[in-house]
Amino acid sequence: MILKTEVCRFCESDIESVINFGKMPIANGFISSVDLDNEYFFNLEAAYCPKCTLFQLVEMPDPKILFNQNYAYHSGESNSMQLHFSEICDLLINKYNLNKNHFCVEIGNNDGGIVEYLNLKGFSHLGVDPSKNVSDIAKGKGINVLNDYFSLETSNKIIQSNSKADFILAANALAHIPDLYSVFSGIENLLTDKGIFITEDPYLLDVLNKTSYDQIYDEHVFIFSLTSMQNICNKFNLEIFDVEHVNTAGGSLRYFISKKNVYKKSSNFNKFLDYENNKNLLDTNTYKLFSNNCLNSKNTTIDLFDKILSENKSICGYGATSKSTTIFNYCNIDTKYIKFITDTTKIKQNKLSPGMHIPIYDYEYFQKNQTDYCFLLAWNL
């Protein structure tokens, strides 16, 4: 099932197409050779809304296809993400005086997440994640987990079984959820009067400035800016009072959100709002330039790979990332160019990359079969 829209998924205004990457497989759909005939494809097209500035997918596979018992991304196998989650835990303690009476909920905690570190320090917590396999891993670590999609209904369940939340957390999770109304209704409902929702996701301005079009794939139904996030909050009794730029996911913006008129807006909030206004997020030419830059990047990449092959040199890929699915399929990079990909995630090993079917091996294979060049696919980490 494909969730397709011709209007903004949030404000229902007309959207304008930015770039169409064509037929694309599931980004995390690492596949066995016996299943190739059943591989799933959809049309990957990005658009933006001139009214609320939400950058979004036109088509998105049903979330049940993406987030299930075989979900292939495990944040627990990324050392850099573990350090990042630990730092967010310390931020709650040092900046917001987190104590044992506070209750914290994380949306999309995967196989651990921020709540893993809250649990280790003895804080009251709950992780909410729709993928059963990673939820089971988190439960095995002693983390309190609800295996479900976060929504208004889910927030009521949490209140009934626990309490309202002093802190709601999300790291690279909101961009994956198509029904923002239900999510933000749930956040508004679950937060205490002085509670804080801290969320971070890939930042639209970083995507545009770096031409990091690999941020666009099936799970990233939205790529947010401060302007669009503010427009979302305005529909609820919520407001952003502070923002921080962080380096995760190739450049993310961290938003600090509360009920309206609770906290004073920071100077950082005004600085980033001015920055976005100066970058002309409502100007069609901004997105035309991005589309042209994507095509130039594609052509440059193919030319580079052709040059390397003409010199009888070999290339492998490092990190079987969901982002690499967009690059390989948009640029038509297959085993002609990439001999293999190495990855430390066991569920991906000895499978084939989505669409282009490049074999994926463990790190030991990479060490024993070194190539002349290595294409870094996990550049965002």
Tab-separated table of C-alpha atoms in Angstrom:
chain	number	residue	atom	x	y	z
A	1	MET	CA	0.000	0.000	0.000
A	2	ILE	CA	1.265	3.467	-0.965
A	3	LEU	CA	0.305	6.597	0.979
A	4	LYS	CA	0.183	9.199	-1.797
A	5	THR	CA	-0.782	12.838	-1.553
A	6	GLU	CA	-1.247	15.778	-3.906
A	7	VAL	CA	-1.618	18.256	-1.040
A	8	CYS	CA	0.447	18.969	2.058
A	9	ARG	CA	0.205	16.125	4.544
A	10	PHE	CA	-0.159	18.667	7.336
A	11	CYS	CA	-1.960	21.828	6.164
A	12	GLU	CA	-3.611	20.347	3.021
A	13	SER	CA	-2.436	23.208	0.786
A	14	ASP	CA	-1.141	22.526	-2.724
A	15	ILE	CA	2.425	21.254	-2.803
A	16	GLU	CA	5.079	21.818	-5.456
A	17	SER	CA	7.325	19.025	-6.730
A	18	VAL	CA	11.053	19.535	-6.122
A	19	ILE	CA	12.708	16.387	-7.493
A	20	ASN	CA	11.635	12.948	-8.696
A	21	PHE	CA	14.216	10.197	-8.162
A	22	GLY	CA	12.111	7.614	-9.988
A	23	LYS	CA	11.544	3.994	-8.985
A	24	MET	CA	13.027	3.198	-5.584
A	25	PRO	CA	13.082	0.121	-3.305
A	26	ILE	CA	12.591	0.185	0.467
A	27	ALA	CA	15.679	1.964	1.829
A	28	ASN	CA	16.211	-0.556	4.625
A	29	GLY	CA	14.943	-3.461	2.526
A	30	PHE	CA	18.179	-5.466	2.488
A	31	ILE	CA	17.191	-8.592	0.653
A	32	SER	CA	18.144	-12.250	0.260
A	33	SER	CA	18.764	-13.557	-3.254
A	34	VAL	CA	15.766	-15.906	-3.005
A	35	ASP	CA	13.414	-12.944	-2.487
A	36	LEU	CA	14.485	-10.782	-5.432
A	37	ASP	CA	11.323	-11.472	-7.455
A	38	ASN	CA	9.198	-10.014	-4.642
A	39	GLU	CA	11.180	-6.815	-4.105
A	40	TYR	CA	8.939	-3.814	-3.432
A	41	PHE	CA	9.309	-0.524	-5.338
A	42	PHE	CA	7.608	2.874	-5.231
A	43	ASN	CA	8.138	6.304	-6.794
A	44	LEU	CA	10.411	8.548	-4.708
A	45	GLU	CA	9.430	12.177	-5.240
A	46	ALA	CA	9.977	15.122	-2.894
A	47	ALA	CA	7.846	18.264	-2.734
A	48	TYR	CA	7.454	21.305	-0.526
A	49	CYS	CA	4.478	23.275	0.716
A	50	PRO	CA	4.671	27.031	0.012
A	51	LYS	CA	2.229	27.691	2.872
A	52	CYS	CA	3.763	25.849	5.850
A	53	THR	CA	7.188	25.120	4.220
A	54	LEU	CA	7.039	21.398	5.035
A	55	PHE	CA	9.417	19.440	2.797
A	56	GLN	CA	7.826	16.024	2.266
A	57	LEU	CA	7.431	12.898	0.175
A	58	VAL	CA	4.644	12.667	-2.374
A	59	GLU	CA	4.477	8.880	-1.986
A	60	MET	CA	5.311	6.877	1.109
A	61	PRO	CA	4.974	3.138	1.604
A	62	ASP	CA	2.637	2.114	4.418
A	63	PRO	CA	4.594	2.423	7.706
A	64	LYS	CA	3.756	-1.235	8.443
A	65	ILE	CA	5.959	-2.155	5.469
A	66	LEU	CA	8.826	-0.048	6.820
A	67	PHE	CA	8.656	-0.642	10.570
A	68	ASN	CA	8.122	-4.287	11.403
A	69	GLN	CA	9.688	-7.369	12.961
A	70	ASN	CA	12.551	-7.243	10.433
A	71	TYR	CA	13.524	-3.567	10.791
A	72	ALA	CA	17.195	-3.431	9.803
A	73	TYR	CA	18.432	-0.246	11.500
A	74	HIS	CA	19.818	-0.900	14.994
A	75	SER	CA	21.114	2.257	16.679
A	76	GLY	CA	22.741	0.125	19.375
A	77	GLU	CA	25.376	-0.969	16.844
A	78	SER	CA	26.495	2.619	16.204
A	79	ASN	CA	29.127	3.844	18.674
A	80	SER	CA	28.606	7.462	17.643
A	81	MET	CA	24.851	7.279	18.260
A	82	GLN	CA	25.407	5.681	21.666
A	83	LEU	CA	27.648	8.567	22.658
A	84	HIS	CA	25.036	10.993	21.335
A	85	PHE	CA	22.210	9.404	23.355
A	86	SER	CA	24.373	9.457	26.473
A	87	GLU	CA	25.025	13.174	25.951
A	88	ILE	CA	21.288	13.891	25.677
A	89	CYS	CA	20.780	12.049	28.977
A	90	ASP	CA	23.466	14.271	30.550
A	91	LEU	CA	21.783	17.361	29.065
A	92	LEU	CA	18.535	16.470	30.848
A	93	ILE	CA	20.384	16.048	34.122
A	94	ASN	CA	22.664	19.077	33.912
A	95	LYS	CA	20.470	21.619	32.102
A	96	TYR	CA	16.999	20.638	33.293
A	97	ASN	CA	17.791	19.092	36.698
A	98	LEU	CA	16.252	15.722	35.861
A	99	ASN	CA	15.433	13.836	39.049
A	100	LYS	CA	13.932	10.500	40.072
A	101	ASN	CA	10.419	12.025	40.340
A	102	HIS	CA	10.373	12.961	36.646
A	103	PHE	CA	8.894	10.647	34.007
A	104	CYS	CA	10.517	10.549	30.539
A	105	VAL	CA	9.028	9.094	27.339
A	106	GLU	CA	11.024	8.537	24.144
A	107	ILE	CA	9.298	8.276	20.761
A	108	GLY	CA	11.067	5.789	18.473
A	109	ASN	CA	13.723	4.507	20.884
A	110	ASN	CA	14.719	1.638	18.524
A	111	ASP	CA	16.834	-1.004	20.319
A	112	GLY	CA	17.745	1.315	23.204
A	113	GLY	CA	17.931	5.010	22.526
A	114	ILE	CA	18.097	7.799	25.095
A	115	VAL	CA	15.966	5.848	27.565
A	116	GLU	CA	18.669	3.161	27.708
A	117	TYR	CA	20.903	5.675	29.499
A	118	LEU	CA	18.058	7.002	31.624
A	119	ASN	CA	17.383	3.418	32.689
A	120	LEU	CA	21.039	2.838	33.601
A	121	LYS	CA	20.917	5.905	35.848
A	122	GLY	CA	17.671	4.817	37.486
A	123	PHE	CA	15.273	7.399	36.027
A	124	SER	CA	11.594	6.691	35.361
A	125	HIS	CA	11.175	6.116	31.626
A	126	LEU	CA	9.271	4.514	28.763
A	127	GLY	CA	10.306	3.925	25.147
A	128	VAL	CA	7.675	3.728	22.399
A	129	ASP	CA	8.624	1.998	19.139
A	130	PRO	CA	6.531	0.261	16.433
A	131	SER	CA	9.158	-2.282	15.309
A	132	LYS	CA	8.916	-5.494	17.320
A	133	ASN	CA	12.433	-6.813	16.743
A	134	VAL	CA	14.183	-3.713	18.088
A	135	SER	CA	11.609	-3.329	20.890
A	136	ASP	CA	12.414	-6.869	22.020
A	137	ILE	CA	16.129	-6.054	22.057
A	138	ALA	CA	15.455	-2.973	24.190
A	139	LYS	CA	13.292	-4.988	26.590
A	140	GLY	CA	16.134	-7.494	26.894
A	141	LYS	CA	18.299	-4.637	28.218
A	142	GLY	CA	15.781	-3.991	30.989
A	143	ILE	CA	14.281	-0.909	29.304
A	144	ASN	CA	10.568	-0.209	29.717
A	145	VAL	CA	9.129	-0.330	26.176
A	146	LEU	CA	5.708	-0.042	24.585
A	147	ASN	CA	5.719	-1.712	21.155
A	148	ASP	CA	3.328	0.647	19.346
A	149	TYR	CA	3.063	3.713	17.108
A	150	PHE	CA	2.993	6.954	19.088
A	151	SER	CA	-0.359	8.734	18.719
A	152	LEU	CA	-3.036	10.510	20.738
A	153	GLU	CA	-4.521	7.127	21.616
A	154	THR	CA	-1.107	5.829	22.717
A	155	SER	CA	-0.553	8.913	24.888
A	156	ASN	CA	-3.789	8.150	26.744
A	157	LYS	CA	-2.598	4.588	27.353
A	158	ILE	CA	0.659	5.914	28.789
A	159	ILE	CA	-1.138	8.356	31.090
A	160	GLN	CA	-3.432	5.598	32.363
A	161	SER	CA	-0.606	3.119	33.017
A	162	ASN	CA	2.035	5.634	34.178
A	163	SER	CA	1.452	9.396	34.329
A	164	LYS	CA	1.895	12.514	32.235
A	165	ALA	CA	5.476	13.054	31.025
A	166	ASP	CA	7.858	15.707	32.303
A	167	PHE	CA	10.055	15.116	29.268
A	168	ILE	CA	9.206	13.662	25.858
A	169	LEU	CA	12.215	12.829	23.698
A	170	ALA	CA	12.733	11.943	20.048
A	171	ALA	CA	15.968	11.531	18.067
A	172	ASN	CA	15.534	11.079	14.304
A	173	ALA	CA	11.983	9.827	14.814
A	174	LEU	CA	9.444	12.544	13.917
A	175	ALA	CA	10.573	12.649	10.290
A	176	HIS	CA	9.381	9.038	9.964
A	177	ILE	CA	5.754	9.639	11.021
A	178	PRO	CA	3.203	10.710	8.360
A	179	ASP	CA	0.342	11.603	10.751
A	180	LEU	CA	1.753	14.675	12.478
A	181	TYR	CA	-1.650	15.703	13.821
A	182	SER	CA	-1.981	12.532	15.854
A	183	VAL	CA	1.616	12.725	17.076
A	184	PHE	CA	1.465	16.360	18.174
A	185	SER	CA	-1.984	15.845	19.707
A	186	GLY	CA	-0.421	13.026	21.700
A	187	ILE	CA	2.543	15.181	22.727
A	188	GLU	CA	0.278	18.044	23.836
A	189	ASN	CA	-1.867	15.560	25.775
A	190	LEU	CA	1.048	13.723	27.414
A	191	LEU	CA	3.185	16.698	28.486
A	192	THR	CA	2.806	18.114	31.972
A	193	ASP	CA	2.094	21.867	32.157
A	194	LYS	CA	5.803	22.660	32.498
A	195	GLY	CA	6.990	19.624	30.539
A	196	ILE	CA	9.461	19.837	27.671
A	197	PHE	CA	9.480	17.977	24.365
A	198	ILE	CA	13.018	17.694	22.938
A	199	THR	CA	13.229	16.428	19.374
A	200	GLU	CA	15.891	16.444	16.677
A	201	ASP	CA	15.749	15.507	13.016
A	202	PRO	CA	17.748	16.178	9.831
A	203	TYR	CA	17.696	19.910	9.135
A	204	LEU	CA	16.290	21.067	5.802
A	205	LEU	CA	18.858	23.855	5.447
A	206	ASP	CA	21.701	21.348	5.820
A	207	VAL	CA	20.128	19.129	3.155
A	208	LEU	CA	19.806	22.079	0.766
A	209	ASN	CA	23.248	23.544	1.482
A	210	LYS	CA	25.113	20.205	1.275
A	211	THR	CA	22.991	18.727	-1.529
A	212	SER	CA	22.617	15.719	0.767
A	213	TYR	CA	19.779	14.251	-1.244
A	214	ASP	CA	20.439	10.857	0.345
A	215	GLN	CA	18.417	12.179	3.311
A	216	ILE	CA	15.388	11.708	1.052
A	217	TYR	CA	14.090	8.143	1.282
A	218	ASP	CA	10.938	6.279	2.224
A	219	GLU	CA	11.257	6.651	6.011
A	220	HIS	CA	11.908	10.406	5.891
A	221	VAL	CA	8.409	11.496	4.972
A	222	PHE	CA	9.316	14.990	6.247
A	223	ILE	CA	12.492	17.049	6.496
A	224	PHE	CA	11.889	19.878	8.952
A	225	SER	CA	13.030	23.451	9.329
A	226	LEU	CA	12.463	25.748	12.288
A	227	THR	CA	9.832	27.564	10.226
A	228	SER	CA	7.867	24.420	9.410
A	229	MET	CA	8.188	23.054	12.969
A	230	GLN	CA	6.888	26.358	14.312
A	231	ASN	CA	3.929	26.199	11.906
A	232	ILE	CA	3.124	22.715	13.207
A	233	CYS	CA	3.302	23.772	16.861
A	234	ASN	CA	1.044	26.763	16.163
A	235	LYS	CA	-1.812	24.332	15.446
A	236	PHE	CA	-1.556	23.063	19.034
A	237	ASN	CA	-1.029	24.527	22.475
A	238	LEU	CA	2.709	24.193	21.867
A	239	GLU	CA	5.606	26.465	20.980
A	240	ILE	CA	9.347	26.231	20.335
A	241	PHE	CA	11.362	28.199	22.875
A	242	ASP	CA	14.900	27.133	21.967
A	243	VAL	CA	16.878	25.375	19.204
A	244	GLU	CA	20.369	23.922	18.828
A	245	HIS	CA	22.227	22.739	15.771
A	246	VAL	CA	23.813	19.294	16.201
A	247	ASN	CA	26.014	17.288	13.833
A	248	THR	CA	24.120	13.984	13.879
A	249	ALA	CA	22.395	12.691	10.719
A	250	GLY	CA	24.513	14.961	8.550
A	251	GLY	CA	23.278	18.072	10.374
A	252	SER	CA	20.171	18.247	12.560
A	253	LEU	CA	18.202	20.860	14.418
A	254	ARG	CA	17.210	20.089	17.996
A	255	TYR	CA	13.943	21.724	19.036
A	256	PHE	CA	12.899	22.484	22.634
A	257	ILE	CA	9.099	22.621	22.760
A	258	SER	CA	6.677	23.308	25.605
A	259	LYS	CA	3.113	24.404	26.224
A	260	LYS	CA	2.573	28.008	25.102
A	261	ASN	CA	3.811	30.904	27.269
A	262	VAL	CA	5.780	28.742	29.709
A	263	TYR	CA	9.399	29.454	28.769
A	264	LYS	CA	11.100	32.549	27.346
A	265	LYS	CA	12.320	32.262	23.752
A	266	SER	CA	16.100	32.055	23.417
A	267	SER	CA	18.357	34.185	21.247
A	268	ASN	CA	19.153	31.005	19.281
A	269	PHE	CA	15.487	30.717	18.287
A	270	ASN	CA	15.506	34.197	16.752
A	271	LYS	CA	18.911	33.647	15.128
A	272	PHE	CA	17.787	30.519	13.271
A	273	LEU	CA	14.472	32.075	12.289
A	274	ASP	CA	16.331	35.009	10.710
A	275	TYR	CA	18.742	32.588	9.045
A	276	GLU	CA	15.881	30.705	7.403
A	277	ASN	CA	14.179	33.898	6.271
A	278	ASN	CA	17.420	34.989	4.607
A	279	LYS	CA	17.683	31.594	2.870
A	280	ASN	CA	14.330	32.151	1.097
A	281	LEU	CA	12.586	28.933	2.092
A	282	LEU	CA	9.409	30.129	0.378
A	283	ASP	CA	11.152	30.894	-2.919
A	284	THR	CA	10.616	28.324	-5.702
A	285	ASN	CA	14.110	29.081	-7.021
A	286	THR	CA	15.622	27.700	-3.800
A	287	TYR	CA	14.233	24.265	-4.642
A	288	LYS	CA	15.012	24.502	-8.348
A	289	LEU	CA	18.638	25.117	-7.404
A	290	PHE	CA	18.605	22.090	-5.103
A	291	SER	CA	17.158	19.900	-7.858
A	292	ASN	CA	19.855	21.040	-10.288
A	293	ASN	CA	22.531	20.434	-7.661
A	294	CYS	CA	21.260	16.873	-7.154
A	295	LEU	CA	21.562	16.154	-10.877
A	296	ASN	CA	25.061	17.661	-10.955
A	297	SER	CA	26.064	15.511	-7.976
A	298	LYS	CA	24.733	12.405	-9.722
A	299	ASN	CA	26.679	13.144	-12.909
A	300	THR	CA	29.871	13.978	-10.996
A	301	THR	CA	29.628	10.748	-9.006
A	302	ILE	CA	29.152	8.588	-12.105
A	303	ASP	CA	32.025	10.355	-13.898
A	304	LEU	CA	34.304	9.745	-10.913
A	305	PHE	CA	33.400	6.061	-10.730
A	306	ASP	CA	33.910	5.624	-14.487
A	307	LYS	CA	37.340	7.233	-14.184
A	308	ILE	CA	38.334	4.878	-11.339
A	309	LEU	CA	37.179	1.829	-13.304
A	310	SER	CA	39.048	3.006	-16.421
A	311	GLU	CA	42.224	2.865	-14.306
A	312	ASN	CA	41.427	-0.771	-13.378
A	313	LYS	CA	40.916	0.199	-9.760
A	314	SER	CA	38.322	-1.365	-7.442
A	315	ILE	CA	35.763	0.215	-5.094
A	316	CYS	CA	33.813	-1.051	-2.085
A	317	GLY	CA	31.195	0.668	0.049
A	318	TYR	CA	31.511	1.303	3.791
A	319	GLY	CA	28.223	1.173	5.743
A	320	ALA	CA	25.045	-0.337	4.249
A	321	THR	CA	22.957	2.695	5.118
A	322	SER	CA	19.383	3.497	4.190
A	323	LYS	CA	20.727	6.704	2.643
A	324	SER	CA	22.922	4.733	0.246
A	325	THR	CA	19.797	3.181	-1.273
A	326	THR	CA	18.811	6.576	-2.674
A	327	ILE	CA	22.314	7.245	-4.027
A	328	PHE	CA	22.799	3.842	-5.661
A	329	ASN	CA	19.375	3.679	-7.296
A	330	TYR	CA	19.311	7.336	-8.410
A	331	CYS	CA	22.824	7.049	-9.883
A	332	ASN	CA	22.327	3.447	-11.099
A	333	ILE	CA	25.403	2.275	-9.215
A	334	ASP	CA	25.532	-1.528	-9.036
A	335	THR	CA	28.176	-4.260	-8.873
A	336	LYS	CA	29.770	-2.853	-11.997
A	337	TYR	CA	31.104	-0.104	-9.742
A	338	ILE	CA	30.879	-1.387	-6.154
A	339	LYS	CA	32.285	-4.872	-5.509
A	340	PHE	CA	30.687	-5.182	-2.074
A	341	ILE	CA	29.542	-3.196	0.966
A	342	THR	CA	30.789	-3.835	4.491
A	343	ASP	CA	28.597	-3.303	7.548
A	344	THR	CA	28.727	-4.290	11.214
A	345	THR	CA	24.946	-4.808	11.533
A	346	LYS	CA	24.398	-8.570	11.545
A	347	ILE	CA	20.870	-8.436	10.077
A	348	LYS	CA	22.297	-6.796	6.925
A	349	GLN	CA	25.274	-9.119	6.441
A	350	ASN	CA	25.167	-11.717	3.649
A	351	LYS	CA	22.248	-9.924	2.047
A	352	LEU	CA	21.999	-7.660	-0.998
A	353	SER	CA	21.527	-3.912	-1.125
A	354	PRO	CA	18.000	-2.745	-2.079
A	355	GLY	CA	17.456	-2.370	-5.817
A	356	MET	CA	21.063	-2.581	-6.973
A	357	HIS	CA	21.776	-5.916	-5.214
A	358	ILE	CA	25.343	-5.255	-4.116
A	359	PRO	CA	26.496	-7.966	-1.651
A	360	ILE	CA	26.971	-6.970	2.003
A	361	TYR	CA	29.656	-8.580	4.156
A	362	ASP	CA	31.051	-8.180	7.653
A	363	TYR	CA	34.084	-6.145	8.667
A	364	GLU	CA	36.393	-9.168	8.650
A	365	TYR	CA	35.611	-9.695	4.941
A	366	PHE	CA	36.403	-6.035	4.308
A	367	GLN	CA	39.798	-6.382	6.015
A	368	LYS	CA	40.704	-9.474	3.997
A	369	ASN	CA	39.439	-8.145	0.645
A	370	GLN	CA	40.581	-4.544	0.575
A	371	THR	CA	39.885	-2.506	-2.522
A	372	ASP	CA	41.710	0.488	-3.998
A	373	TYR	CA	38.916	2.860	-3.004
A	374	CYS	CA	36.230	2.862	-0.326
A	375	PHE	CA	32.997	4.830	-0.811
A	376	LEU	CA	31.958	6.137	2.626
A	377	LEU	CA	28.185	5.667	2.848
A	378	ALA	CA	27.823	6.343	6.580
A	379	TRP	CA	29.294	9.834	6.167
A	380	ASN	CA	26.650	11.331	8.464
A	381	LEU	CA	28.083	9.374	11.421
